[in-house]
CSV table of C-alpha atoms and ligand atoms in Angstrom, one decimal:
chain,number,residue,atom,x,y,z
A,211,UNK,CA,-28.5,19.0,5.5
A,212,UNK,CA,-28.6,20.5,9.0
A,213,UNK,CA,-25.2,21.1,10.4
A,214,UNK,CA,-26.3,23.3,14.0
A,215,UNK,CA,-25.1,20.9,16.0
A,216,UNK,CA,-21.8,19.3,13.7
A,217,UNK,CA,-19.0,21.4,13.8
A,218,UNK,CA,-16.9,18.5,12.4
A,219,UNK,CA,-19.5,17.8,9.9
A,220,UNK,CA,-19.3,21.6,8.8
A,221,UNK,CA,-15.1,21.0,8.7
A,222,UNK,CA,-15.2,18.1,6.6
A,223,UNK,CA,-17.9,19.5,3.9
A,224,UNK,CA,-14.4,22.4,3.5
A,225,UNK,CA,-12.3,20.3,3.5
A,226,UNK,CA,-14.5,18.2,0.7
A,227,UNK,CA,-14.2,20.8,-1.4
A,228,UNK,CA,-10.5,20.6,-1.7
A,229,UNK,CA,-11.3,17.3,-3.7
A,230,UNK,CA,-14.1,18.2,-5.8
A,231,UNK,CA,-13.2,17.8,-10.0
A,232,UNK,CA,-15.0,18.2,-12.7
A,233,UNK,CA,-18.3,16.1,-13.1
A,234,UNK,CA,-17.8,14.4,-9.5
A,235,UNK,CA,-20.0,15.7,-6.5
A,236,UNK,CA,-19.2,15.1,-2.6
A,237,UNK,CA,-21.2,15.4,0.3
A,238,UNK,CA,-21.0,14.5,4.1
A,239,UNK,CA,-23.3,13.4,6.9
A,240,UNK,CA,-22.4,13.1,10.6
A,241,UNK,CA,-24.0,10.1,11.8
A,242,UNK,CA,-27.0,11.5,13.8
A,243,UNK,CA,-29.6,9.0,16.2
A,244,UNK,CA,-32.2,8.2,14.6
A,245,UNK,CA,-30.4,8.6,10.3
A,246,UNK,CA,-32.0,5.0,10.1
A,247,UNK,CA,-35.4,6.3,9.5
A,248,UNK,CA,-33.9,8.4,6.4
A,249,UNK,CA,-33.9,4.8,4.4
A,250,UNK,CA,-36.4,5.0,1.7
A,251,UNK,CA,-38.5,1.2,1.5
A,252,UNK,CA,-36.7,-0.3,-1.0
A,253,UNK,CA,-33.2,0.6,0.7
A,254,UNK,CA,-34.5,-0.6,4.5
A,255,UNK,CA,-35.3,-3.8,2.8
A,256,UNK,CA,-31.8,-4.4,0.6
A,257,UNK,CA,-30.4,-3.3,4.5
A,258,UNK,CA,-32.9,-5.2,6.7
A,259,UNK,CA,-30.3,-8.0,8.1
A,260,UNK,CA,-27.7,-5.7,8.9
A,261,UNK,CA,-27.5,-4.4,12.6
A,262,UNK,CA,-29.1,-0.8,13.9
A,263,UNK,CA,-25.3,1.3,14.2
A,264,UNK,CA,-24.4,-0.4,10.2
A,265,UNK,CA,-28.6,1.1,9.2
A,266,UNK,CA,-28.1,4.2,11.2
A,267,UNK,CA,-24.8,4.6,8.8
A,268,UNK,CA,-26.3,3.8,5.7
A,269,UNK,CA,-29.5,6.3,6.5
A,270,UNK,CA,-26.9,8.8,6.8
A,271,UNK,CA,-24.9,8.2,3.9
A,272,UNK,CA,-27.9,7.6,1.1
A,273,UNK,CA,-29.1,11.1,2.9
A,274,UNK,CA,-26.1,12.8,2.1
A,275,UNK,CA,-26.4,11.0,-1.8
A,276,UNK,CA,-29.6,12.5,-2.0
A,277,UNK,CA,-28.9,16.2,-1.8
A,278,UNK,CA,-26.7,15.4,-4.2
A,279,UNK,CA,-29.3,13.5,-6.4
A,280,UNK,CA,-32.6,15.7,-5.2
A,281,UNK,CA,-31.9,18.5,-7.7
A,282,UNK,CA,-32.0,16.1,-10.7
A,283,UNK,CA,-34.1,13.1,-9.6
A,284,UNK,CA,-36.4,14.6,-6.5
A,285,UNK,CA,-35.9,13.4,-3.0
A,286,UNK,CA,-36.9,10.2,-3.3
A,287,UNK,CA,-34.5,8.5,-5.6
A,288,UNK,CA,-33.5,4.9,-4.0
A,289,UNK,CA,-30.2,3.6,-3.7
A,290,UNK,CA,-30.7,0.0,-2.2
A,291,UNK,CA,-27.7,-2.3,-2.1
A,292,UNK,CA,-27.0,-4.6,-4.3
A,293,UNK,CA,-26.5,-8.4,-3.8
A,294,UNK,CA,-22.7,-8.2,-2.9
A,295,UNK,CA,-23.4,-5.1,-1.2
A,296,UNK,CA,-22.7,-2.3,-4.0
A,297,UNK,CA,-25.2,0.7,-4.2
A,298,UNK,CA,-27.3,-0.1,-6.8
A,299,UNK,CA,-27.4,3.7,-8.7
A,300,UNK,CA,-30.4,5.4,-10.4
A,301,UNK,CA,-29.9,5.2,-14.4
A,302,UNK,CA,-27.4,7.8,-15.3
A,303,UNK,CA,-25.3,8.1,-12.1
A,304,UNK,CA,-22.7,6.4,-11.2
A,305,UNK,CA,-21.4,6.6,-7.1
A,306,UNK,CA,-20.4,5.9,-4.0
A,307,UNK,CA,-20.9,5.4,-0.5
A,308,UNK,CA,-18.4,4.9,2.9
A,309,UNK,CA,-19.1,5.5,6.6
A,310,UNK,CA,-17.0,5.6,9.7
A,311,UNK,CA,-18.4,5.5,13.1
A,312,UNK,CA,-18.9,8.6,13.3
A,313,UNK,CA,-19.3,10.3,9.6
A,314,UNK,CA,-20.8,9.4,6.1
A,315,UNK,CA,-19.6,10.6,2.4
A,316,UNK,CA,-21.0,9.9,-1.0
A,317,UNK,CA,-19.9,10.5,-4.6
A,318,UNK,CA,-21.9,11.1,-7.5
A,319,UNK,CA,-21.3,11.6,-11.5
A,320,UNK,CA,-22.9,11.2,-14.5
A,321,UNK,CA,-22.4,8.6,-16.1
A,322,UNK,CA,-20.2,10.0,-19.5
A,323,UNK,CA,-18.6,11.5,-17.6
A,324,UNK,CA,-16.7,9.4,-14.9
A,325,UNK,CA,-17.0,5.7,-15.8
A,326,UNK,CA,-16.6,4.2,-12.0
A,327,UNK,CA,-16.1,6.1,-8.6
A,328,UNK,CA,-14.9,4.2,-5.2
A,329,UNK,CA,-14.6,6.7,-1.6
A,330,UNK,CA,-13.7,5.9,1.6
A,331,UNK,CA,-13.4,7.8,5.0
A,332,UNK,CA,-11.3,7.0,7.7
A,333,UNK,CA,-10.3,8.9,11.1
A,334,UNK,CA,-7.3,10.6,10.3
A,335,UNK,CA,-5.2,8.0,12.5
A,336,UNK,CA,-2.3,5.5,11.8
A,337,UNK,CA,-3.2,2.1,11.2
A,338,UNK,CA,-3.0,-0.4,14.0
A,339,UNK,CA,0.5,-2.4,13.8
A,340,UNK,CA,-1.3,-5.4,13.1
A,341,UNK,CA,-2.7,-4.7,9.9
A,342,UNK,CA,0.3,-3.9,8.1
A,343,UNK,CA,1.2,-7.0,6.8
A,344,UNK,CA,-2.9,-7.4,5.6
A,345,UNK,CA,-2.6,-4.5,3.7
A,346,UNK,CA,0.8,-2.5,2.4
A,347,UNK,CA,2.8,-5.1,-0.4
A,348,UNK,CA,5.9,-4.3,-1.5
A,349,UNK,CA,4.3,-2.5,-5.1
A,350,UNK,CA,2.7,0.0,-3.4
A,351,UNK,CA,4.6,3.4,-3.3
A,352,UNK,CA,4.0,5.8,-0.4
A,353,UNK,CA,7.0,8.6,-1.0
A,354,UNK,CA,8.2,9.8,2.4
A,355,UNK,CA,5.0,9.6,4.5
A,356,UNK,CA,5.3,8.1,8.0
A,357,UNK,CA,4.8,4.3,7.1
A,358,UNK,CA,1.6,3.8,9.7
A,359,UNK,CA,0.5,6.7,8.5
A,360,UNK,CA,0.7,5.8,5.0
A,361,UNK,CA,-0.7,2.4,5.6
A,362,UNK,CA,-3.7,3.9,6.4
A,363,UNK,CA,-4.2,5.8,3.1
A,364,UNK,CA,-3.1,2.8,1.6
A,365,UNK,CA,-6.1,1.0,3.2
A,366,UNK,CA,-8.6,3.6,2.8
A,367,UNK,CA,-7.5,4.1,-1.3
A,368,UNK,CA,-7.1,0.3,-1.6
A,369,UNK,CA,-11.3,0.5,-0.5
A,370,UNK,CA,-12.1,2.7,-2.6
A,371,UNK,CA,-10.3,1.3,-5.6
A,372,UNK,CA,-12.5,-1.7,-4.7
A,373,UNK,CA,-15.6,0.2,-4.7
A,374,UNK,CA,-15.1,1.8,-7.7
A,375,UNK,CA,-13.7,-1.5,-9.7
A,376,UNK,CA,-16.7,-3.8,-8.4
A,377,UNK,CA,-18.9,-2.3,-10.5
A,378,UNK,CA,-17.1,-2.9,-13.9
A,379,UNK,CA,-16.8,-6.7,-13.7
A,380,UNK,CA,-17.8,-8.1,-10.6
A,381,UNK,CA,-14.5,-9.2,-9.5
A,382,UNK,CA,-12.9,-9.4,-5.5
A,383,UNK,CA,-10.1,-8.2,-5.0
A,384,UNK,CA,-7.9,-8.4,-2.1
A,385,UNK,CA,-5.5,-5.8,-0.6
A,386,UNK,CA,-2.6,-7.1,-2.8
A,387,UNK,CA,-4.7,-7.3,-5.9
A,388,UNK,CA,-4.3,-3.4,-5.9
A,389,UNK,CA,-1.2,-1.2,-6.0
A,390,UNK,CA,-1.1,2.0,-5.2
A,391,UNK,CA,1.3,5.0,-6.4
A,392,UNK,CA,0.1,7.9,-3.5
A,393,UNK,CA,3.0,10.2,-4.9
A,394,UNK,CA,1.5,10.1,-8.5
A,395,UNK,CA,-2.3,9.5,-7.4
A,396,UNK,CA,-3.0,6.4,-8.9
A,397,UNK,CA,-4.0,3.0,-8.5
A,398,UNK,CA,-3.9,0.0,-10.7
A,399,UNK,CA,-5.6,-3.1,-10.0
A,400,UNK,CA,-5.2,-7.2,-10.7
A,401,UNK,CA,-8.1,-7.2,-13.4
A,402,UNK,CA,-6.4,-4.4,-15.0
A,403,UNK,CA,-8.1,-1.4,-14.2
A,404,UNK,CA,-6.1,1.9,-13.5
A,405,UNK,CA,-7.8,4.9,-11.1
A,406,UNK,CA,-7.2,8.0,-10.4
A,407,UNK,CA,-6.6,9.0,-7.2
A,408,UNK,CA,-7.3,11.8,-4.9
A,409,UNK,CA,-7.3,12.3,-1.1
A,410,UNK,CA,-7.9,14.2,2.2
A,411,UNK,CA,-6.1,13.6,5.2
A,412,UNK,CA,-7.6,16.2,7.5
A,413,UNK,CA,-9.9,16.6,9.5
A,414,UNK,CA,-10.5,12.5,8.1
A,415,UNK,CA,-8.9,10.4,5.0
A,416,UNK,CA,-11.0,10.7,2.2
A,417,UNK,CA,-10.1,8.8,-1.1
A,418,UNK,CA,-11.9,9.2,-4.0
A,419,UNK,CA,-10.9,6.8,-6.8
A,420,UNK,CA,-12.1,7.4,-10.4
A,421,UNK,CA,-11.9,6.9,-14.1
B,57,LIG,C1,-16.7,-2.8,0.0
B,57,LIG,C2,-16.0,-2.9,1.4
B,57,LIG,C3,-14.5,-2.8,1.1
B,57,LIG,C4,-16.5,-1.7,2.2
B,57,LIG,O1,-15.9,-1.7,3.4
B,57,LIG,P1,-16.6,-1.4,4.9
B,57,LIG,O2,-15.6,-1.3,5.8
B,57,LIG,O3,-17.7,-2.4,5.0
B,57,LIG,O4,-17.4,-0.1,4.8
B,57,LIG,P2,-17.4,1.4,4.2
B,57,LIG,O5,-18.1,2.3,5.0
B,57,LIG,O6,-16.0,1.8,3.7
B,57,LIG,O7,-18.2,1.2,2.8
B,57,LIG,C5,-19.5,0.7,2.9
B,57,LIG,C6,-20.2,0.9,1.6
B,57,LIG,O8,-19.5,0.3,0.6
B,57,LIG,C7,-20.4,0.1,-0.5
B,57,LIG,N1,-20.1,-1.3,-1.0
B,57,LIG,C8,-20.2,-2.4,-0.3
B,57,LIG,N2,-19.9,-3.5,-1.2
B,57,LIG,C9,-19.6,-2.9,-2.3
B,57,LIG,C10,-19.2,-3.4,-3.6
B,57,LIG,N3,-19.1,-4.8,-3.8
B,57,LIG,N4,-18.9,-2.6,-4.6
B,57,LIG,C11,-19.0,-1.2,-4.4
B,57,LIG,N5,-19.4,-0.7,-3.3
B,57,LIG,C12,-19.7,-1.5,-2.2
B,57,LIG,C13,-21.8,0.2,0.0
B,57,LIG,O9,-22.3,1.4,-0.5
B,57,LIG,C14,-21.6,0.3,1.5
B,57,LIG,O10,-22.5,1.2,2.1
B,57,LIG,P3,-23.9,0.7,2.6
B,57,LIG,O11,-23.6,-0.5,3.5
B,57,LIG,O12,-24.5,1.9,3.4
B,57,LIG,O13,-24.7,0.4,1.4
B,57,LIG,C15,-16.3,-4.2,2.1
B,57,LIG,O14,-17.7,-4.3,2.4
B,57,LIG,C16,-16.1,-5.4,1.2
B,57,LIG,O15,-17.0,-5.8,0.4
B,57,LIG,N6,-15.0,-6.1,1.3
B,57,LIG,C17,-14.6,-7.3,0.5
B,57,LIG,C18,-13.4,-7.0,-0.3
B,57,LIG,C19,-12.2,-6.5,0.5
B,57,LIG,O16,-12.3,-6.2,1.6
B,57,LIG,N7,-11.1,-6.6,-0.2
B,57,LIG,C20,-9.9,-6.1,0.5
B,57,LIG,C21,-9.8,-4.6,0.4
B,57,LIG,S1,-9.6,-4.1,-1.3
């Protein structure tokens, strides 16, 4: 992964580091011009509708999957999307994907080892007023953190609780179909799945939700 010219790229791979447990590997990607050409065939066509910044993202992410994957399964494992959009995984991983504007993460285990994984990045900013009501309910716990600071973690673990639960069963959920404890680092959800939960919030949120 080239990192010259991605000083923030290089900060976040740190900071990834912090968040790294047993069985679960993390990489980054700063969204770079052109990452849309990194999407193998079978991925450009499971992304073909979406538009060229949502590709470029995608390229960038399944690039930073991949030096996860290469060691194991050679550089050109696939990971198209699925139907209702989930990565479809190679047989014995299990993963994740998430993209901001500006950078990309991915999360890969074996399966045995972690059942589901969900991640999310965010900039590390407080969430607009006018998604409070959307997404903090009066079950989820956020200790003493500013609140529209905590709503923001809230958002970001409450995506990738959903990422990591879609895969079990299938099921939507909404933001109050999940509630989150951030002091205890866990999640529980509607259809009755519990997460772990573990997060950055410098130099970006990153939760990684797993079980
Ligand atoms: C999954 C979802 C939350 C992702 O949010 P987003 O803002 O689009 O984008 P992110 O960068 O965080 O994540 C995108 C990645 O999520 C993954 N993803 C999308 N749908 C998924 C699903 N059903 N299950 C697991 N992962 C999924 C994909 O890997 C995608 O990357 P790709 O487009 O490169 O393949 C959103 O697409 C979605 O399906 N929302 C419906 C459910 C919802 O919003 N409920 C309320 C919040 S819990």
């Amino acid at each position: 992964m080239t990192t010259d010219d991605a000083p923030d790229e290089i900060a976040l791979a740190a900071a990834l580091g912090r968040l790294v447990t047993e069985g679960i590997a993390l990489a980054c990607r700063r969204i770079r011009p052109g990452d849309e050409s990194y999407l193998l065939p079978a991925e450009a066509r499971s992304i073909s509708a979406r538009g060229a910044e949502r590709r470029r993202a995608s390229g960038a992410a399944r690039l930073a999957a991949r030096t996860l994957l290469s060691a194991r399964l050679g550089e050109a494992v696939e990971i198209p999307r699925g139907p209702s959009g989930q990565p479809l995984w190679p047989d014995g991983v299990v993963g994740s994907l998430a993209h901001d504007e500006t950078m990309a993460v991915a999360a890969v285990a074996s399966v045995g080892a972690i059942r589901s994984l969900g991640i999310d990045v965010e900039p590390s900013l407080p969430l607009p007023d006018e998604l409070l009501d959307l997404v903090v309910m009066p079950n989820d716990r956020t200790g003493d953190l500013e609140p529209s600071f905590a709503a923001r973690l809230l958002f970001s673990a409450k995506e990738a609780v959903y990422k990591a639960a879609f895969p079990l069963d299938g099921r939507f959920l909404d933001y109050g179909d999940i509630a989150i404890d951030l002091p205890a680092g866990h999640a529980t959800t509607r259809t009755g799945h519990r997460f772990q939960l573990r997060h950055l919030t410098f130099p970006r949120i990153v939760t990684l939700a797993s079980f």
